[in-house]
Coordinates of C-alpha atoms in Angstrom, one line a residue:
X1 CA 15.6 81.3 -133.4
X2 CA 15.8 77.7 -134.1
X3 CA 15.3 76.4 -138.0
X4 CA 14.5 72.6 -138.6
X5 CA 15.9 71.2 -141.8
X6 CA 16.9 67.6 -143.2
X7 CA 18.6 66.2 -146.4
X8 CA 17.6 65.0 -149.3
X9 CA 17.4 61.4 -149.5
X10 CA 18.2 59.1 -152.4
X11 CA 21.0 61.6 -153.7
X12 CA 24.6 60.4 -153.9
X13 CA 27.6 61.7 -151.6
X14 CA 30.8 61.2 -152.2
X15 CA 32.6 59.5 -149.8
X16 CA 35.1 61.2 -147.1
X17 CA 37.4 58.7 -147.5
X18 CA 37.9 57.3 -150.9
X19 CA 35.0 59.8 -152.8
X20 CA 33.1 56.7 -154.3
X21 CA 29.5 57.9 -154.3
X22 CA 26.8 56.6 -152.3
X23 CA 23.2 56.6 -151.6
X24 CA 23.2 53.8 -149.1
X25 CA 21.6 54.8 -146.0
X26 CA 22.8 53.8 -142.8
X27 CA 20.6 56.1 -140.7
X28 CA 20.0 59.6 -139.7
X29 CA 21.1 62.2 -137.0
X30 CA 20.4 65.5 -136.2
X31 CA 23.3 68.2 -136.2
X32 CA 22.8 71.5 -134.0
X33 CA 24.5 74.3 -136.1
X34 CA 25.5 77.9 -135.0
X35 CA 24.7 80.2 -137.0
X36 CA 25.3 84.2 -137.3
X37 CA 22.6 85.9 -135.8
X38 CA 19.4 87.3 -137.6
X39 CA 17.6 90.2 -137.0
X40 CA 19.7 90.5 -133.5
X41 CA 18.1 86.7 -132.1
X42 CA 20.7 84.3 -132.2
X43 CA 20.2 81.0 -135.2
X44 CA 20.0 77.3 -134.3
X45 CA 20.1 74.8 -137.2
X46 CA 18.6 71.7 -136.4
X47 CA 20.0 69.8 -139.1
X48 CA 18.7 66.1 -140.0
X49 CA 21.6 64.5 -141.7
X50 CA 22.2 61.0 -143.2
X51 CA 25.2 58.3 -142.3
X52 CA 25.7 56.3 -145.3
X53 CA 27.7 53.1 -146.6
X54 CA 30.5 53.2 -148.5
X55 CA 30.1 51.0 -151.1
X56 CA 34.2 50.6 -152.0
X57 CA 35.1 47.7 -150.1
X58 CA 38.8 48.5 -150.4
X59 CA 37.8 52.0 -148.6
X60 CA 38.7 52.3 -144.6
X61 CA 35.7 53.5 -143.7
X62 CA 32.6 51.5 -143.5
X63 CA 30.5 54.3 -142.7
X64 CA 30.6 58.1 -143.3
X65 CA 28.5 61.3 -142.7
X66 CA 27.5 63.5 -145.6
X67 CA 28.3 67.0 -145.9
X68 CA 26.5 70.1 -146.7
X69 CA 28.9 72.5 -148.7
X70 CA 28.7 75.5 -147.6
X71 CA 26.7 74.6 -144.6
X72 CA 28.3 71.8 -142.3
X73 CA 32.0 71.3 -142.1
X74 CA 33.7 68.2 -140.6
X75 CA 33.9 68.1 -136.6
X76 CA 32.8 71.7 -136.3
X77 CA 29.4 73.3 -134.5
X78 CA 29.3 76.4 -136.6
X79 CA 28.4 77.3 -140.2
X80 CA 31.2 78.6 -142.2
X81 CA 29.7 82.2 -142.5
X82 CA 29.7 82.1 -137.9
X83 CA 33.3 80.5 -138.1
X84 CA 34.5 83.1 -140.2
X85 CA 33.1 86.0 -138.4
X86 CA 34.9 84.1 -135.2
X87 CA 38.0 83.9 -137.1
X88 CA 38.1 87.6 -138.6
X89 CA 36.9 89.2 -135.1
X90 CA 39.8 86.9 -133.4
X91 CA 42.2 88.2 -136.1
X92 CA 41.3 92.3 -135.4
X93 CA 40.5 92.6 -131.5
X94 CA 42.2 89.2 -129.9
X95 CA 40.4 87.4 -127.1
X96 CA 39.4 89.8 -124.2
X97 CA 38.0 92.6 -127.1
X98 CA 37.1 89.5 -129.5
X99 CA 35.0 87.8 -127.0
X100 CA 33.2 91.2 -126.2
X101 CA 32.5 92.4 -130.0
X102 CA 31.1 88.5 -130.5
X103 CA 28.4 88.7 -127.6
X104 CA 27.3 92.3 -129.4
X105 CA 26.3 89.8 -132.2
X106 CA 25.2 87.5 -129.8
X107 CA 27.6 84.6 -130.3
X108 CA 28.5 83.8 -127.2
X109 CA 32.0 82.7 -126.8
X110 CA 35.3 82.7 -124.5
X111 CA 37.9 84.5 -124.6
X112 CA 40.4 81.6 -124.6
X113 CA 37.5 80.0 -127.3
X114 CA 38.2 82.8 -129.4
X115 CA 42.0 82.8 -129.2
X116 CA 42.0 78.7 -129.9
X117 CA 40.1 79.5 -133.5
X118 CA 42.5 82.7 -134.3
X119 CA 45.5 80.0 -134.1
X120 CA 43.9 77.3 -136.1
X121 CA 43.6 79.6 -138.9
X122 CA 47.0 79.2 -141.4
X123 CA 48.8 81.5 -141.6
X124 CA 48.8 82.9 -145.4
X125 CA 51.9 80.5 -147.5
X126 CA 55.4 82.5 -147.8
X127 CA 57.0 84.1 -150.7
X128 CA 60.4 84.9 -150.4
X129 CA 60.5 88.7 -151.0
X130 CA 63.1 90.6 -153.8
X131 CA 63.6 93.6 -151.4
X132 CA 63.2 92.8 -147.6
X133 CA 63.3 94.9 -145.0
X134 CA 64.8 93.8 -141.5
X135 CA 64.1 96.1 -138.0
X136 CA 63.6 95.8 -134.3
X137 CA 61.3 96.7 -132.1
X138 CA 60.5 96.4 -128.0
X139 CA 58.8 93.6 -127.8
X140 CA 58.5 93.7 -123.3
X141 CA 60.9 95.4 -121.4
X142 CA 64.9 95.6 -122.5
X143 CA 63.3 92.4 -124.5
X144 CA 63.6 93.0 -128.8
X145 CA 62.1 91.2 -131.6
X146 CA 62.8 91.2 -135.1
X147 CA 60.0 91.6 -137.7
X148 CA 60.8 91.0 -141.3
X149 CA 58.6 92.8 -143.8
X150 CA 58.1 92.7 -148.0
X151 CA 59.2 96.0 -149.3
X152 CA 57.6 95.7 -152.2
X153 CA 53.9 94.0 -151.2
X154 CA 54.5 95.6 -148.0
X155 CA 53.0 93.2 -145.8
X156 CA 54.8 91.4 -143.0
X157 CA 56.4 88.4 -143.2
X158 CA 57.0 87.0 -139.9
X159 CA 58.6 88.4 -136.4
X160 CA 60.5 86.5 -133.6
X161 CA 62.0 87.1 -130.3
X162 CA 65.6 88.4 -130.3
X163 CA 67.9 90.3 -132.9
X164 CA 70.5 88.2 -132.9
X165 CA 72.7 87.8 -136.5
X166 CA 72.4 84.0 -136.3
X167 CA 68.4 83.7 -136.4
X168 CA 68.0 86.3 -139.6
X169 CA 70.7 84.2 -141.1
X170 CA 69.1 81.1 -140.8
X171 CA 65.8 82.4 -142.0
X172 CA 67.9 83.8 -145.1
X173 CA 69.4 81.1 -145.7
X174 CA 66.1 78.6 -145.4
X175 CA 64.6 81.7 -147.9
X176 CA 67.0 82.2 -150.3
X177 CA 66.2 85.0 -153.6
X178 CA 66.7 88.1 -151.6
X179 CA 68.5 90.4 -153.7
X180 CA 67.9 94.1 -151.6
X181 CA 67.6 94.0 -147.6
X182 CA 66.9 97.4 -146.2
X183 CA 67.8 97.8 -142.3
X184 CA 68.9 100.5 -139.9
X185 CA 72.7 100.9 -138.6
X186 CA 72.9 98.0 -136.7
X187 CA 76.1 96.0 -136.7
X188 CA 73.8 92.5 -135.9
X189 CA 71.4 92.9 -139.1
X190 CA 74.8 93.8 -141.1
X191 CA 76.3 90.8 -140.0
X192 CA 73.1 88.2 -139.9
X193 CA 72.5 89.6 -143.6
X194 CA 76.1 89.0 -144.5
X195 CA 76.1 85.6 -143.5
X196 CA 72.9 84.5 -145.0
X197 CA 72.5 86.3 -148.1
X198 CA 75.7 87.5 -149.0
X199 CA 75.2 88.3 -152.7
X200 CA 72.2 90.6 -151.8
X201 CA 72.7 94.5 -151.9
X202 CA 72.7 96.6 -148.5
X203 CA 70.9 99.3 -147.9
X204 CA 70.9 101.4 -144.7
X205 CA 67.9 103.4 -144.0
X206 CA 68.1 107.0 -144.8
X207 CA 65.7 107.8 -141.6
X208 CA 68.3 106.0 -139.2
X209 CA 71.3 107.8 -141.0
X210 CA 69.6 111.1 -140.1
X211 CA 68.4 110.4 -136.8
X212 CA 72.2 109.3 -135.8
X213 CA 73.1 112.2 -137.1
X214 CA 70.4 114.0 -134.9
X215 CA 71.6 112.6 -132.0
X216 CA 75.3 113.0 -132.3
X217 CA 74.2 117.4 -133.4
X218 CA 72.3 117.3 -129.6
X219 CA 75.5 115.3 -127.9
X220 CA 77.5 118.7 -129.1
X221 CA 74.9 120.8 -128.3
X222 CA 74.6 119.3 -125.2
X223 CA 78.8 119.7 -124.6
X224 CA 78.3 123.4 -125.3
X225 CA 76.0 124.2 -123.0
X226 CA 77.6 127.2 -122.2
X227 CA 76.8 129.0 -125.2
X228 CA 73.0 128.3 -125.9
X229 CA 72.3 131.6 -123.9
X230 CA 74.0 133.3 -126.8
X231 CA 70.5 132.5 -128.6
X232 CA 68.0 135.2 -126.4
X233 CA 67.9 138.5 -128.2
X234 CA 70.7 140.6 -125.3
X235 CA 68.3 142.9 -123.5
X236 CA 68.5 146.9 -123.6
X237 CA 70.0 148.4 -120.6
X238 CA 67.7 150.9 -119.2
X239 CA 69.1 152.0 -116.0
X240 CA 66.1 151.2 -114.1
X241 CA 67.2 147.4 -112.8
X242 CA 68.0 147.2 -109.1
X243 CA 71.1 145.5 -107.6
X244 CA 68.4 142.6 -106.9
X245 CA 67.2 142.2 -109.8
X246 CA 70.7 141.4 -111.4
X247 CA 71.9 138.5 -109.4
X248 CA 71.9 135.0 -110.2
X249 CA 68.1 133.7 -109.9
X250 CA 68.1 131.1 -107.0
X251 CA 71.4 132.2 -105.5
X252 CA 70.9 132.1 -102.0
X253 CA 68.1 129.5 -102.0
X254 CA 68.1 125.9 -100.3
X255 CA 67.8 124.4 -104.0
X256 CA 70.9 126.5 -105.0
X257 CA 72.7 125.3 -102.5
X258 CA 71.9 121.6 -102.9
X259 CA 72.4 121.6 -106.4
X260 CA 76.3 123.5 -105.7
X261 CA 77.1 120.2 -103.4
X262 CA 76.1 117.8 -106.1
X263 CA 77.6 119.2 -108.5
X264 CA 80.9 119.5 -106.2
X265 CA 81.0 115.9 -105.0
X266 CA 79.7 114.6 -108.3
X267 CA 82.6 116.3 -109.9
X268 CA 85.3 115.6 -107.1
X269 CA 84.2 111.6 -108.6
X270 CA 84.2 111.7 -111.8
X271 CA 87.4 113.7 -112.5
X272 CA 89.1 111.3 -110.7
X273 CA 88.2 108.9 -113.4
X274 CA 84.8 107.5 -111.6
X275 CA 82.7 106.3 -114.4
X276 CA 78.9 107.6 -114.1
X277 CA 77.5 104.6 -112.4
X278 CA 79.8 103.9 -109.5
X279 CA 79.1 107.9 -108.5
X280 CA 76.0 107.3 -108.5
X281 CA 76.0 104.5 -106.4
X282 CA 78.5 105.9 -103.9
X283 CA 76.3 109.3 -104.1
X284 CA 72.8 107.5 -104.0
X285 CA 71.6 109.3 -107.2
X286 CA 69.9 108.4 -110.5
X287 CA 72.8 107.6 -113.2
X288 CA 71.1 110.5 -115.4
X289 CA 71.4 112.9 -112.4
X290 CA 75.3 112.2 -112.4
X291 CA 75.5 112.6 -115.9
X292 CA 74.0 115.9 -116.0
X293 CA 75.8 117.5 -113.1
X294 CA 79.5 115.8 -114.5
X295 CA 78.4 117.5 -117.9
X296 CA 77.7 120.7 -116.6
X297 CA 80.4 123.8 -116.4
X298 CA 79.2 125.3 -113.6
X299 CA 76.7 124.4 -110.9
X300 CA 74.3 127.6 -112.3
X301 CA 73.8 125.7 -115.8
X302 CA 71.8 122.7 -113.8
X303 CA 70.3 125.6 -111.9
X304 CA 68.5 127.5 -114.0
X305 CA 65.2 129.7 -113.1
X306 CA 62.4 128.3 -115.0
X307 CA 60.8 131.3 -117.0
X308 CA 57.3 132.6 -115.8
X309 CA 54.9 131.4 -118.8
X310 CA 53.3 134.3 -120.4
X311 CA 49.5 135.3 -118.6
X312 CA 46.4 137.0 -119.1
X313 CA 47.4 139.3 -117.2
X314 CA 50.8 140.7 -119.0
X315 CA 48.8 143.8 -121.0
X316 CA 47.9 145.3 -117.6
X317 CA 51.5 144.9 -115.7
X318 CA 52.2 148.5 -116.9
X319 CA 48.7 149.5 -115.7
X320 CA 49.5 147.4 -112.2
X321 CA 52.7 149.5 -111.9
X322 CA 51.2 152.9 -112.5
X323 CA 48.6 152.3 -109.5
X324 CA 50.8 150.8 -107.1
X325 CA 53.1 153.8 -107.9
X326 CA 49.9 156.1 -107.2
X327 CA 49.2 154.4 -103.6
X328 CA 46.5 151.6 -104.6
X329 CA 48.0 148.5 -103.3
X330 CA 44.9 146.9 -102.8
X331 CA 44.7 143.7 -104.6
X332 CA 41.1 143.4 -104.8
X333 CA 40.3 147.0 -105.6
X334 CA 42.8 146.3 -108.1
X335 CA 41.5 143.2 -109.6
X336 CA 37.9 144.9 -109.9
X337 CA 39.7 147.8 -111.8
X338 CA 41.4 145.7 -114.5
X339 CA 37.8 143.4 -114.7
X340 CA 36.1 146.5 -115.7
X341 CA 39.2 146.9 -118.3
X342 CA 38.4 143.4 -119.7
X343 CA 40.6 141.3 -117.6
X344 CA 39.4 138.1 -117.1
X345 CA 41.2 136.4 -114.9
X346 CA 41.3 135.3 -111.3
X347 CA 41.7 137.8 -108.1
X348 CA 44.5 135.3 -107.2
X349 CA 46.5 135.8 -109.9
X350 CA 46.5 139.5 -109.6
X351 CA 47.5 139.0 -105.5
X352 CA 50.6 136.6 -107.0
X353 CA 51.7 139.5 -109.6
X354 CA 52.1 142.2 -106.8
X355 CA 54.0 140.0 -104.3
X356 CA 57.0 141.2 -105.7
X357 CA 56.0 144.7 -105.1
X358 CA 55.2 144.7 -101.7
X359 CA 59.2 143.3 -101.1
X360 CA 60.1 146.1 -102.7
X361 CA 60.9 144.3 -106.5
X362 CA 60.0 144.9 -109.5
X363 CA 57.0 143.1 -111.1
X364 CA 58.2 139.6 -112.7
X365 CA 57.5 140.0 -116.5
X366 CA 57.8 137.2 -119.0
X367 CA 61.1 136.5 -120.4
X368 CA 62.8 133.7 -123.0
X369 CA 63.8 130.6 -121.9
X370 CA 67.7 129.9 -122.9
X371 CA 67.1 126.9 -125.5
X372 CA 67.8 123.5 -124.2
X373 CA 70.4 120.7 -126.7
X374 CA 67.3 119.8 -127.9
X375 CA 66.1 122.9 -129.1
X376 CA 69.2 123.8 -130.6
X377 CA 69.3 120.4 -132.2
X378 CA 66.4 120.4 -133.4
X379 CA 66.6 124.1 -135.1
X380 CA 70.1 122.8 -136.9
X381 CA 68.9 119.6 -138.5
X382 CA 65.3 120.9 -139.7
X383 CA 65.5 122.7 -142.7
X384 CA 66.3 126.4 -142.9
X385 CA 63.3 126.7 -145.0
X386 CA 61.1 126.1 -142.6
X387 CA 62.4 128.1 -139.9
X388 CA 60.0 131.1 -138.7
X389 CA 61.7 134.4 -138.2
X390 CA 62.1 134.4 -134.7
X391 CA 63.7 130.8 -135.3
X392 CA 65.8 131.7 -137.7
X393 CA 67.3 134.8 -136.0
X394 CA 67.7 132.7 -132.5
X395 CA 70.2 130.3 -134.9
X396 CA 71.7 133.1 -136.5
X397 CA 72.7 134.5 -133.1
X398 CA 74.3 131.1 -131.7
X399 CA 76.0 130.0 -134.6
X400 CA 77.8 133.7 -134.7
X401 CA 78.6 132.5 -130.9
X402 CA 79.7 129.3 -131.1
X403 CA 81.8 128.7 -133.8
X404 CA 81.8 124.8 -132.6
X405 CA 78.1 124.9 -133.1
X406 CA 78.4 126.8 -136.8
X407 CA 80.7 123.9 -137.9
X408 CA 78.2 121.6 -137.1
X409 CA 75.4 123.1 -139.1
X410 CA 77.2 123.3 -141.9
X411 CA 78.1 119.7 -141.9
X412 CA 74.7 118.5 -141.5
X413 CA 73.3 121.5 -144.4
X414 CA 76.1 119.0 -146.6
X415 CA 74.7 116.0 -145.5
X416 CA 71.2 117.0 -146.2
X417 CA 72.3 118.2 -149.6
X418 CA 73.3 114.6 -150.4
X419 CA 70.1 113.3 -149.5
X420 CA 68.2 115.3 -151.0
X421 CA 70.0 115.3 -154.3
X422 CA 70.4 111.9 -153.8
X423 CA 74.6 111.9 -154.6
X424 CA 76.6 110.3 -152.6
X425 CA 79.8 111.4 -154.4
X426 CA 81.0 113.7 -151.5
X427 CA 80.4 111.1 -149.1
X428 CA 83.9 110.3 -148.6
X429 CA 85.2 113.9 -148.0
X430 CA 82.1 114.9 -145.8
X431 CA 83.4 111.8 -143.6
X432 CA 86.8 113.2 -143.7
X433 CA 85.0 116.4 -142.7
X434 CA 83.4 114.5 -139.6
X435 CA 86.9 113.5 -138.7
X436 CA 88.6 116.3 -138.6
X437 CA 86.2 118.5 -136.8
X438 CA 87.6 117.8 -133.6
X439 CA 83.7 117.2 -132.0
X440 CA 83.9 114.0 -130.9
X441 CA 79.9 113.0 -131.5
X442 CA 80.7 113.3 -135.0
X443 CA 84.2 111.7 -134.8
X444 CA 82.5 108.5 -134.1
X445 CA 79.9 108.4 -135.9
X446 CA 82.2 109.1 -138.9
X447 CA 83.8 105.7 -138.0
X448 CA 80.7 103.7 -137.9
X449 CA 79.8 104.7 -141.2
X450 CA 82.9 104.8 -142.5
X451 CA 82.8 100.6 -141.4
X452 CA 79.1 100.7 -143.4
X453 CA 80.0 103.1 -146.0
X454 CA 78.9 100.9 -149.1
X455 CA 75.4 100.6 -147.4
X456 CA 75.4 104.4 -146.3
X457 CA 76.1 104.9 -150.0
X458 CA 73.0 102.9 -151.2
X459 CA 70.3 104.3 -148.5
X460 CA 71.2 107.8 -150.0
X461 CA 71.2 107.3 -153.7
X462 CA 68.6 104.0 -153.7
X463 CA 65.0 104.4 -153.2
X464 CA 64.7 101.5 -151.0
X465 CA 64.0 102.5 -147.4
X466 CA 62.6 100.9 -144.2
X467 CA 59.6 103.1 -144.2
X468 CA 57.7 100.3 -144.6
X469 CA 59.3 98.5 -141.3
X470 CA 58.3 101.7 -139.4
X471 CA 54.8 101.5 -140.4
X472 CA 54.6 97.9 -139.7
X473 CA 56.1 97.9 -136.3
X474 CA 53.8 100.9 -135.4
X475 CA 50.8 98.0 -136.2
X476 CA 53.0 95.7 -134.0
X477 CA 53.0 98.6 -131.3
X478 CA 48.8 98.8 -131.7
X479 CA 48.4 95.2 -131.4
X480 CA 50.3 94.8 -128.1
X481 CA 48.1 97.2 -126.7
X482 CA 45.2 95.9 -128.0
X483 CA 45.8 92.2 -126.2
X484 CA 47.0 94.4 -123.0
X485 CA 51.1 93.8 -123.9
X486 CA 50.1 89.8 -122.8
X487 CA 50.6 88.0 -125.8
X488 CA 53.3 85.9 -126.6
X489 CA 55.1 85.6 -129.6
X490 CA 53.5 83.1 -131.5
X491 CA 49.9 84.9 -131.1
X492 CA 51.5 88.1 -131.9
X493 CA 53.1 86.5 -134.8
X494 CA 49.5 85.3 -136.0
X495 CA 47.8 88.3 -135.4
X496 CA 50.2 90.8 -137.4
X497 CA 50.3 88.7 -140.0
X498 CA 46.9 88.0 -140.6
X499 CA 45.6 91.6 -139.7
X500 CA 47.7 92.8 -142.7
X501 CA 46.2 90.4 -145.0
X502 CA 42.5 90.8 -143.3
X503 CA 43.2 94.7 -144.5
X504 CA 44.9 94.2 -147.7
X505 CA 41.8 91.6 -148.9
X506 CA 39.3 94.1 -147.6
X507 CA 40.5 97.2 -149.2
X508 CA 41.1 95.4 -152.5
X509 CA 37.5 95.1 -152.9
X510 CA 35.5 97.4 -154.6
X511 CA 32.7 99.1 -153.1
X512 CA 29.5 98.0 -154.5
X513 CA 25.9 99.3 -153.6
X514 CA 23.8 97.2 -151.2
X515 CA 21.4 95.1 -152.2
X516 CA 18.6 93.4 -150.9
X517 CA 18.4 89.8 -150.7
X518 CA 17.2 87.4 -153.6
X519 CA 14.0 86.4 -153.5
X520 CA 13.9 83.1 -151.6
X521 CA 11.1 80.8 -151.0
X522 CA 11.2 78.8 -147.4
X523 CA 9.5 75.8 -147.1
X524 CA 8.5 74.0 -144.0
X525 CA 10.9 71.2 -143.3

């Protein structure tokens, strides 16, 4: 859709250099104008403009081309309402996703087109925050960037590549008025704050104090691996168990025996003092593997039977048994028995379940899986509130176990207490506590807060946090993704930023019912 239309003549424009007004025609030329698209068909604006004089003779320019407000722009092909759209598609999708959204609305446009106009647009002018909140995040590979965020607008700021103390300083000290800078534990932020603001007040993040703490409760977990068993519910002896059905799962197997030889020759290394990595080398094995076999008691606890996942088919085992002991071992005049019980499953599955029969053993029923360090973590540090019954008594049974355990949950129940009460006044004694527990996870992490203890001290009575950071860097996360992980920083920089203030601006409008166009009257040109 091509529209035709030309200036007025004999009406003064202000000049582009000086702003005298003129009416002085020169001559005339015709400007092709993009335009958003109506009624799906893309817009053409033929637009008959005039070159005037300048009639200031100290002015630099002799000549100069009038402007349409709110129509024609300087150097520029598109109307502002089509640069904008550019622009705010650009800023949301990138250039790949940007490029496709644009030829939807039939603008047709590259992607590297569509990337040039995100970076021309500015990037909104800086306010140096009261509260700011500092964090990291992966920016490609063992790579880390720093994004800086407002606390109290919550909007970000700016990011960079690195997390080094010296750049946050620098931008500190280039931004000075911070009074409160929120961060996690890290001894880089601690320092680059230190250095560059040093009157403003600390505050370490209460969600990083409690997932170290997480961490250091599954280290012991994991160094008492021995006792998680002590969690299953001990099973009623009723006489009927075979000799075979009381061994070791997996003892005379070819993976039973693999895993005994690693775990001897990774042990014959590392007791000698090997660290982890030079075992593995010599051994050829993954650095984890080592560190699970040198961790392990006994070659059985990195060789444990996986438990059978509860079936369809448990509520008919005891049926199952009852026939087999009658003399039906057929598994297909078995499987047609239990459909017309209302057993649904597959013939095959009912073949598997009596396997174990025809070797003379007993049918495999379902049984608990012995919790890993994570699950015993997990059920310590969560609230006993929320524990369901079964939860709870699993707990109750392994902390009466393992008194190392027990200690544990008690200091984290204190630590939760002062959070949640938001007192750090026993803070000193719990860490005297950690010290003295004799678990050395939560030996050292008692000395790293000890080192940040005035910080530890404001993330748990302070309401300042680095929830926003998280959310932010979650949009940092998204926006990766959305250009495919292949931006660099400066476009990531630009898009963060503007994407936050695209969103703010947006959702500070009010909603306000549609209406239909003015009434306009169109006129030939």
């Amino acid at each position: 859709m091509v529209i035709e239309a030309r200036t007025r003549s004999r009406v003064p424009v202000g000049c582009s250099g000086c702003g005298v007004l003129s009416d002085w025609t020169h001559s005339r030329y015709v400007r092709h104008l993009a335009d958003a698209a109506l009624g799906g068909r893309p817009v053409r604006i033929d637009l008959s403009v005039r070159r005037l004089y300048c009639e200031n003779r100290s002015c630099p320019k002799v000549t100069f081309a009038e402007q349409v407000p709110g129509l024609t722009v300087r150097y520029q092909r598109r109307t502002p309402l089509l640069q904008q759209l550019v622009e705010s598609v650009g800023v949301v999708l990138a250039g790949r996703g940007g490029a496709r959204m644009l030829r939807v609305l039939n603008v047709r446009l590259s992607r590297c087109t569509v990337l040039a106009q995100l970076m021309r647009v500015p990037l909104p002018p800086l306010v140096t925050p009261r509260v700011l909140g500092v964090d990291d995040f992966a920016l490609y590979g063992d790579t880390y960037g720093t994004l800086l965020v407002d606390a109290t607008t919550r909007l970000p700021l700016t990011l960079w590549e690195g997390r080094d103390a010296e750049q946050l300083s620098r931008w500190l000290r280039l931004h000075p008025g911070v009074e409160i800078a929120c961060r996690d534990g890290s001894l880089t932020y601690r320092q680059g704050i230190a250095d560059g603001a040093p009157e403003a007040l600390q505050v370490s993040d209460r969600f990083h104090l409690w997932q170290g703490l997480s961490r250091r409760v599954q280290e012991v977990a994991a160094a008492h691996r021995g006792c998680l068993p002590a969690a299953l519910p001990v099973p009623e002896p009723d006489g009927s168990e075979s000799p075979s059905t009381t061994t070791r799962p997996g003892q005379d197997t070819p993976a039973s025996r693999h895993a005994r030889r690693l775990f001897e020759a990774v042990h014959a290394l590392t007791d000698a003092g090997r660290p982890y990595s030079a075992t593995a080398r010599e051994l050829g094995l993954d650095r984890r593997t080592v560190r699970k076999y040198a961790r392990a008691r006994s070659w059985h606890e990195v060789m444990r039977r996986p438990p059978r996942r509860p079936s369809t088919l448990d509520p008919y085992l005891d049926y199952l048994q009852q026939r087999w002991d009658e003399g039906e071992h057929s598994a297909k005049i078995l499987h047609q028995e239990l459909a017309g019980k209302g057993y649904l499953g597959h013939y095959q599955r009912v073949k598997m379940a009596l396997a174990p029969l025809r070797r003379g053993l007993p049918l495999d029923e379902p049984r608990e899986r012995t919790p890993s360090p994570r699950d015993a973590a997990r059920w310590i540090i969560t609230n006993p509130l929320r524990h369901g019954p079964q939860t709870a008594e699993r707990l109750r049974r392994l902390l009466d176990h393992c008194p190392e355990l027990h200690r544990t949950h008690e200091l984290v129940r204190q630590f939760a207490a002062m959070l949640d009460n938001r007192d750090a006044t026993p803070l000193p004694a719990w860490l005297d506590h950690l010290t003295n527990s004799g678990l050395p996870p939560l030996a050292s992490i008692a000395t790293a807060l000890r080192e940040d203890r005035h910080a530890v001290a404001q993330g748990i009575t302070s309401p300042y946090n680095s929830g926003v950071n998280e959310g932010r860097i979650t949009d940092v996360k998204l926006q990766k993704r959305i250009m495919a992980g292949r931006a660099g920083v400066p476009l990531l920089r630009h898009r963060v930023v503007l994407v936050a203030h695209l969103r703010r601006r947006y959702a500070d409008q009010p909603a306000t019912p549609s209406k239909g166009p003015p009434d306009t009257e169109i006129r030939s040109p």
